[in-house]
Coordinates of C-alpha atoms in Angstrom, one line a residue:
Chain A
M15 CA 87.7 15.9 80.5
F16 CA 85.0 15.1 83.1
R17 CA 83.4 12.8 80.6
A18 CA 86.6 11.0 80.1
I19 CA 87.0 10.4 83.8
C20 CA 83.5 9.1 84.1
I21 CA 84.0 6.7 81.3
A22 CA 87.2 5.6 83.1
L23 CA 85.4 5.1 86.4
L24 CA 82.7 3.1 84.8
A25 CA 85.3 0.9 83.2
I26 CA 87.0 0.3 86.5
L27 CA 83.9 -0.5 88.7
P28 CA 83.6 -4.2 87.8
V29 CA 87.3 -4.5 88.5
V30 CA 86.8 -3.0 92.0
T31 CA 84.0 -5.2 92.9
H32 CA 85.9 -8.2 91.7
A33 CA 88.9 -7.1 93.8
Q34 CA 87.0 -6.5 97.0
G35 CA 87.3 -10.0 98.2
T36 CA 90.7 -11.1 96.8
Q37 CA 93.2 -8.1 96.5
S38 CA 94.4 -5.5 98.9
L39 CA 93.7 -1.7 98.7
K40 CA 97.4 -1.0 97.7
D41 CA 97.1 -3.0 94.6
L42 CA 94.0 -1.1 93.8
M43 CA 95.7 2.3 94.2
D44 CA 98.6 1.2 92.0
E45 CA 96.3 0.1 89.4
V46 CA 94.3 3.4 89.5
T47 CA 97.4 5.5 89.3
A48 CA 98.7 3.5 86.3
N49 CA 95.3 3.8 84.6
A50 CA 95.2 7.6 85.2
S51 CA 98.5 8.2 83.5
A52 CA 97.5 6.0 80.6
E53 CA 94.3 7.9 80.3
A54 CA 96.2 11.3 80.3
K55 CA 98.5 10.0 77.6
R56 CA 95.5 8.9 75.4
N57 CA 93.8 12.3 75.8
K58 CA 96.9 14.1 74.7
E59 CA 97.0 12.0 71.6
R60 CA 93.4 12.8 70.8
E61 CA 93.9 16.5 71.4
A62 CA 96.8 16.4 68.9
K63 CA 94.7 14.6 66.4
F64 CA 91.8 17.2 66.7
R65 CA 94.3 20.1 66.2
A66 CA 95.6 18.5 63.0
A67 CA 92.0 18.0 61.8
A68 CA 91.2 21.7 62.4
G69 CA 94.0 22.7 60.0
E70 CA 92.7 20.4 57.4
Q71 CA 89.1 21.9 57.6
E72 CA 90.6 25.3 57.0
S73 CA 92.2 24.2 53.8
L74 CA 88.9 22.5 52.7
M75 CA 87.1 25.8 53.3
A76 CA 89.6 27.6 51.2
S77 CA 89.2 25.2 48.3
A78 CA 85.3 25.5 48.5
E79 CA 85.5 29.2 48.4
A80 CA 87.7 29.0 45.4
E81 CA 85.2 26.7 43.7
V82 CA 82.4 29.2 44.4
K83 CA 84.4 31.9 42.7
K84 CA 85.0 29.8 39.7
Q85 CA 81.3 28.9 39.4
E86 CA 80.2 32.5 39.7
A87 CA 82.6 33.5 36.9
L88 CA 81.1 30.7 34.8
R89 CA 77.5 32.0 35.6
D90 CA 78.4 35.5 34.6
S91 CA 79.9 34.3 31.3
L92 CA 76.8 32.1 30.6
R93 CA 74.4 35.0 31.4
K94 CA 76.3 37.1 29.0
T95 CA 76.0 34.3 26.3
F96 CA 72.3 34.0 27.1
D97 CA 71.8 37.7 26.7
E98 CA 73.7 37.7 23.4
N99 CA 71.7 34.7 22.2
E100 CA 68.5 36.5 23.2
T101 CA 69.4 39.5 21.0
A102 CA 70.5 37.2 18.2
L103 CA 67.2 35.3 18.4
A104 CA 65.2 38.5 18.3
E105 CA 67.2 39.7 15.3
L106 CA 66.7 36.3 13.6
Q107 CA 62.9 36.3 14.4
D108 CA 62.8 39.8 13.0
L109 CA 64.6 38.6 10.0
L110 CA 62.2 35.6 9.7
D111 CA 59.2 37.8 10.0
R112 CA 60.5 40.1 7.4
R113 CA 61.5 37.4 5.0
S114 CA 58.3 35.2 5.4
G115 CA 56.0 38.3 5.1
D116 CA 52.4 37.2 4.2
L117 CA 53.4 33.5 4.3
G118 CA 52.4 33.4 8.0
E119 CA 48.8 34.0 7.1
L120 CA 49.2 31.3 4.4
F121 CA 50.2 28.8 7.0
G122 CA 47.3 29.7 9.2
V123 CA 44.9 29.1 6.3
F124 CA 46.7 25.9 5.4
R125 CA 46.2 24.6 8.9
Q126 CA 42.6 25.5 9.0
T127 CA 41.9 24.0 5.6
A128 CA 43.8 20.9 6.6
D129 CA 41.5 20.5 9.6
D130 CA 38.4 21.1 7.6
A131 CA 39.6 18.7 4.9
E132 CA 40.3 16.1 7.6
S133 CA 36.7 16.1 8.8
I134 CA 35.4 16.2 5.2
I135 CA 37.5 13.3 4.0
F136 CA 36.9 11.2 7.1
A137 CA 33.1 11.5 6.7
S138 CA 33.2 11.1 2.9
L139 CA 31.9 7.9 1.3
I140 CA 34.9 8.2 -1.1
S141 CA 37.1 7.2 1.8
A142 CA 35.4 3.8 1.9
E143 CA 36.9 3.2 -1.5
K144 CA 40.2 4.9 -0.9
P145 CA 41.0 4.5 2.8
E146 CA 44.7 5.6 2.3
R147 CA 43.6 9.2 2.0
K148 CA 42.7 9.3 5.7
A149 CA 46.3 8.8 6.8
I150 CA 47.6 11.5 4.4
V151 CA 45.1 14.1 5.5
S152 CA 45.4 13.4 9.3
E153 CA 49.2 13.8 8.9
L154 CA 48.7 17.2 7.3
A155 CA 46.2 18.3 9.9
E156 CA 48.3 17.2 12.9
S157 CA 51.7 18.5 11.8
S158 CA 52.6 21.6 13.8
E159 CA 55.7 22.6 11.7
I160 CA 55.7 25.0 8.8
P161 CA 54.3 22.9 5.9
S162 CA 56.5 22.1 3.0
I163 CA 55.6 22.8 -0.6
D164 CA 55.0 19.1 -1.0
Q165 CA 52.5 19.0 1.8
I166 CA 50.6 22.1 0.5
R167 CA 50.5 20.5 -2.9
S168 CA 49.1 17.2 -1.5
L169 CA 46.4 19.0 0.4
W170 CA 45.0 20.7 -2.7
Q171 CA 45.3 17.5 -4.7
L172 CA 43.3 15.7 -2.1
L173 CA 40.6 18.4 -2.2
I174 CA 40.4 18.3 -6.0
Q175 CA 40.3 14.5 -5.9
E176 CA 37.4 14.7 -3.4
T177 CA 35.5 17.1 -5.7
A178 CA 36.2 15.1 -8.8
L179 CA 35.3 11.8 -7.3
S180 CA 32.1 13.2 -5.7
G181 CA 30.8 13.6 -9.2
D182 CA 31.4 10.1 -10.6
L183 CA 30.1 6.6 -10.1
S184 CA 32.5 3.8 -9.3
R185 CA 32.4 0.1 -8.5
F186 CA 34.7 -1.6 -6.1
K187 CA 34.8 -4.5 -3.7
H188 CA 34.5 -4.0 0.0
E189 CA 33.5 -5.8 3.2
V190 CA 29.9 -5.2 4.2
I191 CA 28.3 -5.9 7.6
D192 CA 24.7 -6.9 7.6
P193 CA 22.2 -6.1 10.4
D194 CA 22.9 -9.5 12.0
G195 CA 26.5 -8.6 12.4
T196 CA 28.0 -11.1 9.8
T197 CA 30.5 -9.8 7.3
Y198 CA 30.6 -10.6 3.6
D199 CA 32.4 -9.2 0.6
A200 CA 30.2 -7.5 -1.9
D201 CA 30.4 -5.5 -5.1
I202 CA 29.8 -1.9 -4.1
V203 CA 28.5 0.9 -6.3
R204 CA 29.4 4.4 -5.0
V205 CA 27.3 7.3 -6.4
G206 CA 29.5 10.3 -5.9
A207 CA 29.8 11.2 -2.2
F208 CA 26.1 10.6 -1.7
N209 CA 25.2 6.9 -1.6
V210 CA 26.7 3.5 -1.6
V211 CA 24.6 0.6 -2.6
T212 CA 25.1 -3.1 -3.2
G213 CA 22.4 -5.1 -5.0
D214 CA 19.1 -3.4 -3.9
K215 CA 20.4 -2.5 -0.5
Y216 CA 21.5 0.9 0.6
L217 CA 24.6 1.0 2.9
N218 CA 25.7 3.3 5.6
Y219 CA 29.4 4.3 6.0
L220 CA 30.7 4.4 9.5
S221 CA 33.6 6.9 9.3
E222 CA 35.2 5.9 12.7
D223 CA 36.3 2.5 11.6
G224 CA 35.7 2.7 7.8
T225 CA 33.1 -0.1 7.6
L226 CA 30.1 -0.3 5.4
V227 CA 26.9 -1.4 7.1
E228 CA 23.6 -2.4 5.6
L229 CA 20.8 -0.2 6.8
A230 CA 18.6 -2.2 9.1
R231 CA 15.6 -0.6 7.6
Q232 CA 15.7 0.0 3.8
P233 CA 13.9 2.8 2.0
A234 CA 10.6 2.2 0.1
G235 CA 10.4 -0.2 -2.8
Y236 CA 10.9 2.2 -5.7
A237 CA 14.2 3.5 -4.2
R238 CA 15.4 -0.1 -3.7
S239 CA 14.5 -1.1 -7.2
S240 CA 16.4 1.9 -8.6
A241 CA 19.4 0.8 -6.6
D242 CA 19.1 -2.7 -8.0
K243 CA 18.8 -1.2 -11.5
L244 CA 21.9 0.8 -10.9
T245 CA 24.0 -2.1 -9.6
S246 CA 23.0 -4.3 -12.5
A247 CA 23.3 -1.6 -15.2
A248 CA 25.6 -2.1 -18.1
P249 CA 28.5 0.4 -18.5
G250 CA 27.3 3.5 -20.2
A251 CA 23.6 2.8 -19.6
V252 CA 21.5 5.6 -18.2
V253 CA 19.4 4.6 -15.2
D254 CA 17.2 6.5 -12.8
F255 CA 18.5 6.4 -9.2
T256 CA 17.1 7.7 -6.0
I257 CA 19.8 9.7 -4.3
D258 CA 20.0 10.9 -0.7
P259 CA 21.4 14.5 -1.0
S260 CA 22.2 14.7 2.7
R261 CA 25.0 12.1 2.2
G262 CA 23.3 9.4 4.3
A263 CA 21.9 11.5 7.1
L264 CA 18.3 11.1 5.9
L265 CA 18.7 7.4 5.3
G266 CA 20.1 7.2 8.8
L267 CA 16.9 8.8 10.1
L268 CA 14.9 6.2 8.2
V269 CA 16.0 3.6 10.7
Q270 CA 14.3 5.6 13.5
S271 CA 11.0 6.2 11.7
P272 CA 8.5 3.6 12.9
S273 CA 7.2 0.9 10.6
L274 CA 3.5 0.2 10.1
M275 CA 3.4 -2.4 12.9
E276 CA 5.2 -0.1 15.3
R277 CA 2.7 2.7 14.4
I278 CA -0.2 0.3 15.2
E279 CA 1.5 -0.6 18.5
Q280 CA 1.6 3.1 19.4
G281 CA -2.1 3.1 19.4
G282 CA -2.1 0.9 22.6
T283 CA -5.2 -0.9 23.9
V284 CA -7.7 1.5 22.3
G285 CA -5.9 1.0 19.0
Y286 CA -6.3 -2.8 19.1
A287 CA -9.9 -2.4 20.2
I288 CA -10.6 -0.3 17.1
I289 CA -8.9 -2.8 14.9
I290 CA -11.1 -5.6 16.4
V291 CA -14.2 -3.5 15.8
G292 CA -13.2 -2.9 12.3
I293 CA -12.4 -6.6 11.6
I294 CA -15.8 -7.7 13.1
G295 CA -17.6 -5.1 11.0
M296 CA -15.9 -6.2 7.9
L297 CA -16.6 -9.9 8.6
I298 CA -20.3 -9.0 9.0
V299 CA -20.2 -7.0 5.8
L300 CA -18.5 -9.9 3.9
E301 CA -21.1 -12.4 5.2
R302 CA -24.0 -10.1 4.3
M303 CA -22.5 -9.4 0.8
L304 CA -22.2 -13.1 0.0
S305 CA -25.6 -13.9 1.4
L306 CA -27.3 -11.1 -0.6
M307 CA -25.5 -12.1 -3.7
R308 CA -26.6 -15.7 -3.3
T309 CA -30.2 -14.6 -2.7
R310 CA -30.1 -12.4 -5.7
S311 CA -28.8 -15.0 -8.1
K312 CA -31.4 -17.5 -6.8
M313 CA -34.1 -14.9 -7.4
Q314 CA -32.8 -14.2 -10.9
R315 CA -33.0 -18.0 -11.6
Q316 CA -36.5 -18.0 -10.2
L317 CA -37.6 -15.0 -12.3
K318 CA -36.4 -16.8 -15.5
N319 CA -38.4 -19.9 -14.6
L320 CA -41.7 -18.8 -13.2
D321 CA -43.5 -22.1 -13.8
Q322 CA -41.5 -24.1 -11.3
V323 CA -41.6 -22.8 -7.7
E324 CA -38.3 -23.2 -5.8
E325 CA -38.5 -22.6 -2.1
D326 CA -34.9 -21.5 -1.6
N327 CA -35.5 -17.8 -2.5
P328 CA -37.9 -15.1 -1.4
I329 CA -39.7 -14.8 -4.8
G330 CA -40.2 -18.6 -4.8
R331 CA -41.7 -18.3 -1.3
V332 CA -44.1 -15.5 -2.4
M333 CA -45.2 -17.6 -5.3
Q334 CA -45.6 -20.6 -3.0
A335 CA -47.8 -18.5 -0.7
Y336 CA -49.9 -17.5 -3.7
F337 CA -50.3 -21.0 -5.1
E338 CA -51.2 -22.4 -1.7
H339 CA -54.0 -19.9 -1.2
R340 CA -55.2 -19.2 -4.8
H341 CA -58.6 -20.7 -4.0
L342 CA -59.2 -18.1 -1.3
D343 CA -60.3 -14.5 -1.9
L344 CA -57.8 -11.8 -3.0
E345 CA -57.8 -10.1 0.3
T346 CA -56.5 -13.2 2.1
I347 CA -54.0 -13.9 -0.7
S348 CA -52.6 -10.4 -0.3
R349 CA -52.3 -10.8 3.4
K350 CA -50.6 -14.2 3.2
M351 CA -48.1 -12.9 0.6
Q352 CA -47.4 -9.8 2.7
E353 CA -46.6 -12.1 5.7
V354 CA -44.0 -14.0 3.6
I355 CA -42.5 -10.7 2.4
I356 CA -42.2 -9.2 5.8
H357 CA -40.5 -12.4 7.0
D358 CA -38.0 -12.4 4.1
M359 CA -37.3 -8.7 4.4
A360 CA -36.2 -9.2 8.0
G361 CA -33.7 -11.8 6.8
I362 CA -32.4 -9.5 4.0
R363 CA -32.0 -6.4 6.2
R364 CA -30.4 -8.4 9.0
G365 CA -26.9 -7.2 10.1
L366 CA -27.3 -3.8 8.4
S367 CA -28.0 -1.9 11.5
I368 CA -25.0 -3.5 13.4
V369 CA -22.7 -2.4 10.5
K370 CA -24.0 1.1 10.8
V371 CA -23.5 1.1 14.6
L372 CA -19.9 -0.2 14.2
A373 CA -19.2 2.4 11.6
A374 CA -20.4 5.1 14.1
V375 CA -18.5 3.5 17.0
A376 CA -15.1 3.3 15.4
P377 CA -14.5 7.1 15.1
L378 CA -15.8 7.6 18.6
M379 CA -13.3 5.0 19.8
G380 CA -10.6 6.9 17.9
L381 CA -11.7 10.0 19.8
L382 CA -11.4 8.0 23.1
G383 CA -7.9 7.0 22.1
T384 CA -7.1 10.7 21.4
V385 CA -8.2 11.7 24.8
V386 CA -6.4 8.9 26.5
G387 CA -3.2 9.9 24.6
M388 CA -3.7 13.5 25.6
I389 CA -4.0 12.5 29.2
G390 CA -0.7 10.7 28.9
T391 CA 0.9 13.8 27.3
F392 CA -0.3 16.0 30.1
Q393 CA 0.9 13.6 32.7
A394 CA 4.3 13.7 31.0
I395 CA 4.1 17.5 31.1
T396 CA 3.2 17.4 34.8
L397 CA 6.3 15.3 35.6
F398 CA 8.9 16.7 33.2
G399 CA 7.6 20.1 32.0
T400 CA 7.4 21.1 28.4
G401 CA 11.1 21.3 27.8
D402 CA 11.5 18.1 25.9
P403 CA 9.0 17.4 23.1
K404 CA 10.3 13.9 22.8
L405 CA 8.8 12.9 26.2
M406 CA 5.4 14.0 25.1
A407 CA 5.7 12.1 21.7
G408 CA 4.4 8.8 23.1
G409 CA 1.0 10.3 24.1
I410 CA 0.7 12.4 21.0
S411 CA 1.4 9.4 18.7
Q412 CA -1.3 7.4 20.6
A413 CA -3.7 10.3 20.2
L414 CA -3.1 10.6 16.4
I415 CA -2.8 6.9 15.6
T416 CA -6.1 6.0 17.3
T417 CA -7.9 8.7 15.3
V418 CA -6.3 7.4 12.1
L419 CA -7.3 3.8 13.0
G420 CA -10.9 4.9 13.9
L421 CA -11.3 6.6 10.5
C422 CA -9.6 3.7 8.7
A423 CA -12.2 1.4 10.3
A424 CA -15.2 3.7 9.8
I425 CA -14.6 4.6 6.1
P426 CA -14.9 1.1 4.6
L427 CA -17.7 0.2 7.0
L428 CA -19.8 3.3 6.0
L429 CA -19.1 2.7 2.3
S430 CA -20.1 -1.0 2.5
H431 CA -23.1 -0.2 4.7
S432 CA -24.3 2.2 2.0
M433 CA -23.8 -0.5 -0.7
L434 CA -25.5 -3.2 1.4
A435 CA -28.5 -0.9 2.1
A436 CA -28.9 -0.1 -1.6
R437 CA -28.8 -3.7 -2.5
A438 CA -31.2 -4.7 0.3
T439 CA -33.7 -2.0 -0.8
Q440 CA -33.5 -3.3 -4.4
I441 CA -34.1 -6.9 -3.3
G442 CA -36.9 -5.7 -1.1
K443 CA -38.6 -3.9 -3.9
M444 CA -38.1 -6.9 -6.1
I445 CA -39.9 -9.3 -3.8
S446 CA -42.5 -7.0 -2.4
E447 CA -43.7 -5.3 -5.6
Q448 CA -42.2 -6.9 -8.7
A449 CA -42.8 -10.5 -7.7
A450 CA -46.3 -9.7 -6.7
G451 CA -46.9 -8.0 -10.0
L452 CA -45.6 -11.0 -11.9
M453 CA -47.8 -13.3 -9.9
A454 CA -50.8 -11.1 -10.6
K455 CA -50.0 -11.1 -14.3
K456 CA -49.7 -14.9 -14.3
A457 CA -52.9 -15.3 -12.3
E458 CA -54.8 -12.9 -14.6
A459 CA -53.7 -14.8 -17.6
D460 CA -54.7 -18.1 -15.9
A461 CA -58.1 -16.6 -15.0
K462 CA -58.6 -15.4 -18.6
G463 CA -57.6 -18.7 -20.0
A464 CA -60.0 -20.6 -17.7
Chain B
M15 CA 4.6 26.2 -14.7
G16 CA 2.5 23.8 -16.8
L17 CA -0.7 22.3 -15.6
L18 CA 0.6 18.8 -15.1
P19 CA 3.7 19.8 -13.0
M20 CA 1.4 22.0 -10.9
F21 CA -0.9 19.1 -10.4
Q22 CA 2.0 16.8 -9.5
D23 CA 3.3 19.3 -7.1
F24 CA -0.1 19.7 -5.4
M25 CA -0.5 15.9 -5.1
D26 CA 3.1 15.6 -3.7
K27 CA 2.4 18.2 -1.0
G28 CA -0.9 16.6 0.0
G29 CA 0.5 13.1 0.6
N30 CA -1.0 9.7 0.0
V31 CA -4.5 10.6 1.4
L32 CA -4.9 13.1 -1.4
W33 CA -4.8 10.3 -3.9
A34 CA -7.6 8.5 -2.1
I35 CA -9.6 11.8 -2.2
L36 CA -8.9 12.2 -5.9
F37 CA -10.1 8.6 -6.4
M38 CA -13.3 9.3 -4.3
A39 CA -13.9 12.5 -6.1
I40 CA -13.7 10.8 -9.5
W41 CA -16.0 8.1 -8.3
L42 CA -18.5 10.6 -6.9
W43 CA -18.5 12.8 -10.1
W44 CA -18.7 9.7 -12.3
M45 CA -21.9 8.7 -10.4
I46 CA -23.4 12.2 -10.5
L47 CA -22.8 12.4 -14.3
E48 CA -24.1 8.9 -14.8
R49 CA -27.3 9.8 -12.9
Y50 CA -27.8 12.9 -14.9
W51 CA -27.2 11.0 -18.1
Y52 CA -29.8 8.5 -16.9
F53 CA -32.4 11.1 -16.1
F54 CA -31.6 12.9 -19.4
A55 CA -31.8 9.9 -21.8
E56 CA -32.6 6.5 -20.4
H57 CA -35.3 7.4 -18.0
K58 CA -37.5 8.9 -20.7
L59 CA -37.4 5.6 -22.6
G60 CA -38.1 3.5 -19.6
K61 CA -41.0 5.8 -18.5
K62 CA -42.5 5.7 -22.0
A63 CA -42.3 1.9 -22.1
C64 CA -43.8 1.7 -18.6
I65 CA -46.7 4.0 -19.5
S66 CA -47.5 2.2 -22.8
T67 CA -47.6 -1.2 -21.0
W68 CA -50.1 0.4 -18.5
E69 CA -52.1 1.9 -21.3
A70 CA -52.3 -1.4 -23.1
R71 CA -54.3 -2.9 -20.2
D72 CA -58.0 -3.3 -20.8
E73 CA -59.0 -2.6 -17.2
Y74 CA -57.5 -0.5 -14.4
T75 CA -59.4 -1.4 -11.3
S76 CA -58.9 -5.0 -10.4
W77 CA -56.4 -6.4 -7.8
Y78 CA -54.4 -7.7 -10.7
A79 CA -54.2 -4.2 -12.2
D80 CA -53.1 -2.8 -8.9
R81 CA -50.3 -5.3 -8.5
E82 CA -49.1 -4.7 -12.1
R83 CA -49.1 -1.0 -11.5
A84 CA -47.0 -1.4 -8.4
Q85 CA -44.6 -3.6 -10.3
L86 CA -44.2 -1.2 -13.2
I87 CA -43.6 1.7 -10.8
S88 CA -41.1 -0.4 -8.8
E89 CA -39.1 -1.4 -11.9
V90 CA -38.6 2.3 -12.9
D91 CA -38.0 3.2 -9.3
C92 CA -35.3 0.6 -9.0
S93 CA -33.4 1.9 -12.1
M94 CA -33.8 5.5 -10.8
L95 CA -32.5 4.5 -7.4
K96 CA -29.4 2.7 -8.7
N97 CA -26.3 4.5 -7.4
L98 CA -28.4 7.4 -6.1
K99 CA -27.9 6.5 -2.4
M100 CA -24.1 6.2 -3.0
I101 CA -23.8 9.9 -3.8
P102 CA -24.6 11.2 -0.3
T103 CA -22.5 8.5 1.2
L104 CA -19.5 9.5 -0.8
I105 CA -20.1 13.1 0.1
A106 CA -20.1 12.2 3.7
L107 CA -16.9 10.2 3.3
L108 CA -14.9 12.9 1.7
P109 CA -14.6 15.2 4.8
M110 CA -13.6 12.0 6.7
F111 CA -10.8 11.4 4.3
G112 CA -9.8 15.0 4.8
L113 CA -9.7 14.4 8.5
L114 CA -7.6 11.3 7.9
G115 CA -5.2 13.4 5.9
T116 CA -5.0 16.0 8.6
V117 CA -4.1 13.4 11.2
T118 CA -1.5 11.6 9.1
G119 CA 0.0 15.0 8.3
M120 CA 0.1 15.8 12.0
I121 CA 1.9 12.5 12.6
Q122 CA 4.5 13.6 10.0
V123 CA 4.9 16.9 11.8
F124 CA 5.4 15.1 15.1
D125 CA 7.9 12.7 13.5
V126 CA 9.9 15.7 12.4
M127 CA 9.7 17.2 15.8
A128 CA 10.9 14.0 17.4
F129 CA 14.0 14.0 15.2
M130 CA 14.8 17.7 15.1
G131 CA 13.0 19.3 18.0
S132 CA 10.5 22.1 17.6
G133 CA 13.1 24.6 16.5
N134 CA 12.9 24.0 12.8
P135 CA 9.5 25.1 11.3
R136 CA 10.7 24.7 7.8
A137 CA 11.2 20.9 8.3
M138 CA 7.7 20.7 9.6
A139 CA 6.1 22.6 6.7
N140 CA 5.9 19.5 4.6
G141 CA 3.8 17.7 7.3
V142 CA 1.7 20.8 7.8
S143 CA 0.8 21.0 4.1
A144 CA 0.1 17.3 4.1
A145 CA -2.3 18.0 7.0
T146 CA -4.2 20.9 5.5
I147 CA -4.4 20.2 1.7
P148 CA -6.5 16.9 2.0
T149 CA -8.9 18.6 4.4
M150 CA -9.4 21.5 1.9
A151 CA -9.6 19.2 -1.1
G152 CA -12.1 16.9 0.7
M153 CA -14.3 19.9 1.7
V154 CA -14.2 21.5 -1.7
V155 CA -15.1 18.3 -3.6
A156 CA -17.9 17.5 -1.1
L157 CA -19.3 21.1 -1.0
I158 CA -19.4 21.3 -4.8
A159 CA -21.2 18.0 -5.0
I160 CA -23.9 18.7 -2.4
P161 CA -26.2 20.9 -4.7
F162 CA -26.0 18.2 -7.4
A163 CA -26.8 15.5 -4.9
T164 CA -29.9 17.3 -3.6
G165 CA -30.9 18.2 -7.1
L166 CA -30.8 14.6 -8.1
D167 CA -32.7 13.5 -5.1
R168 CA -35.4 16.1 -5.8
R169 CA -35.5 15.0 -9.4
Y170 CA -35.9 11.4 -8.3
K171 CA -38.9 12.2 -6.0
R172 CA -40.5 14.3 -8.7
E173 CA -40.1 11.7 -11.4
L174 CA -41.6 9.1 -9.0
R175 CA -44.6 11.3 -8.3
L176 CA -45.0 12.1 -12.0
L177 CA -44.9 8.4 -12.8
K178 CA -47.5 7.6 -10.2
T179 CA -49.9 10.2 -11.6
A180 CA -49.2 9.1 -15.2
L181 CA -50.3 5.5 -14.4
K182 CA -53.9 6.5 -13.8
Q183 CA -56.3 4.3 -11.8
H184 CA -59.6 5.0 -13.4

């Protein structure tokens, strides 16, 4: 009530201020009285309205309570149904277990086998030829329901098909990706589940997207030629073929194994130095071989024709020395001939010692490379420990490759040094002893004739 | 197992270097046998011819005679020396080939280790046999040949001495 009056006063205030200057106090009092009675009447009306609303709330409350009762009854009936269903379900499960018996185990085995079969068939080369099998097997492996007899049948049919096809040879057309990334259609020959080849190239099967890829590095020549023979063989012909029994795994590793050039690169600076030493040595050997051969053939020509002196060979020069000094005494002739022989021998033996030195240096450099590689290995061990052998592989390859290179350079150098030395000795004996003997014989004959 | 399959198996285990060793061994033994054949048959004929040429001379003391004697000896010497120095060289090279085989075998072993780690000794066995067999083969061939090589060398020196005494300087 107080609030109502306050509101009324607030409503009146502007009227009062307005009236201050223009109307009398009596007018104001009449107005206040009239307003108060109007206010009282309005309040009464509101009170009656509130009373009526209170009655309405009570009836709403009653209807809500009735609703709660109804719902509780429904809940009880549903719970009952649920309990009944629970029992029924247990009974049915029991019935199912009883009726299916050992079949439960069968379905377990089916699922396991379907999973195994999925991985086998996805990785199998045969799927390159028959890609539709992948969809069938993955449907079998992924289904969570109890398999039907048809599904069981299709699983064993797939497995038998895989077994049967892994033993035969078939030709089909398929897209092939070469190492550059370009695609072309090719006639493929599939050898069981082991290898796929086209022409003389072995292919790799990528099971993720079912593509056939040419191996970036093909196996050695004889394996490739056997593939070529197989591709071009007439039906019914028997050909030898090199097979990869690991179904492509070994061929895959082939790409990783380094080629000859990569091996040489592993040798590093020391490796290249050894190669240079070897090449220099072999060049010297070649030059010496040719020069000795030329000298020898000239000497043979001279020996056949002793009457005419030719100055382009050691024997000729020995003869020249004799003829120039034949009027002198034997002692002087001997000495003059000796002089010529010593001079020529120096020319013949030239380069031999350097070949021998290079042949001795090459294995030593190999040893140097070994030690350098070992230092690299131990550095890797210091940094990373011995846990990963692959980290040490670089140093070890260098160590081994340089040894190989050193030996490969030393062996031919030693062999050719021995050959050169033997030949030089022979030529030396020819000019120092045999030529002098021939000269003596000729001079003796001349002396007798004279 | 027959002899040929056994041989093939052995060669397969030893790797490529073993073929080089086989080739060197054949070469070495061919030379040894050739030298023995020479000393056994040809040398006697050459020596006889040499001595008879010397005997046919009417005097043995002049400078001319001295030169001719040197020539005769040198000719026989040359044919005795032929291939003789090659034998010790080949004997020295055989262990080097063995070492080469060892190192290439080790490379195989480390290749396998790089692919499969060190946990699979069976996979490494192939490389290990490729490492050891050539060394053994090279050693065996070289060791067997050494007595023959020294024997031939001694024989050469003895024959030279005999020849020098046979060509008497009166």
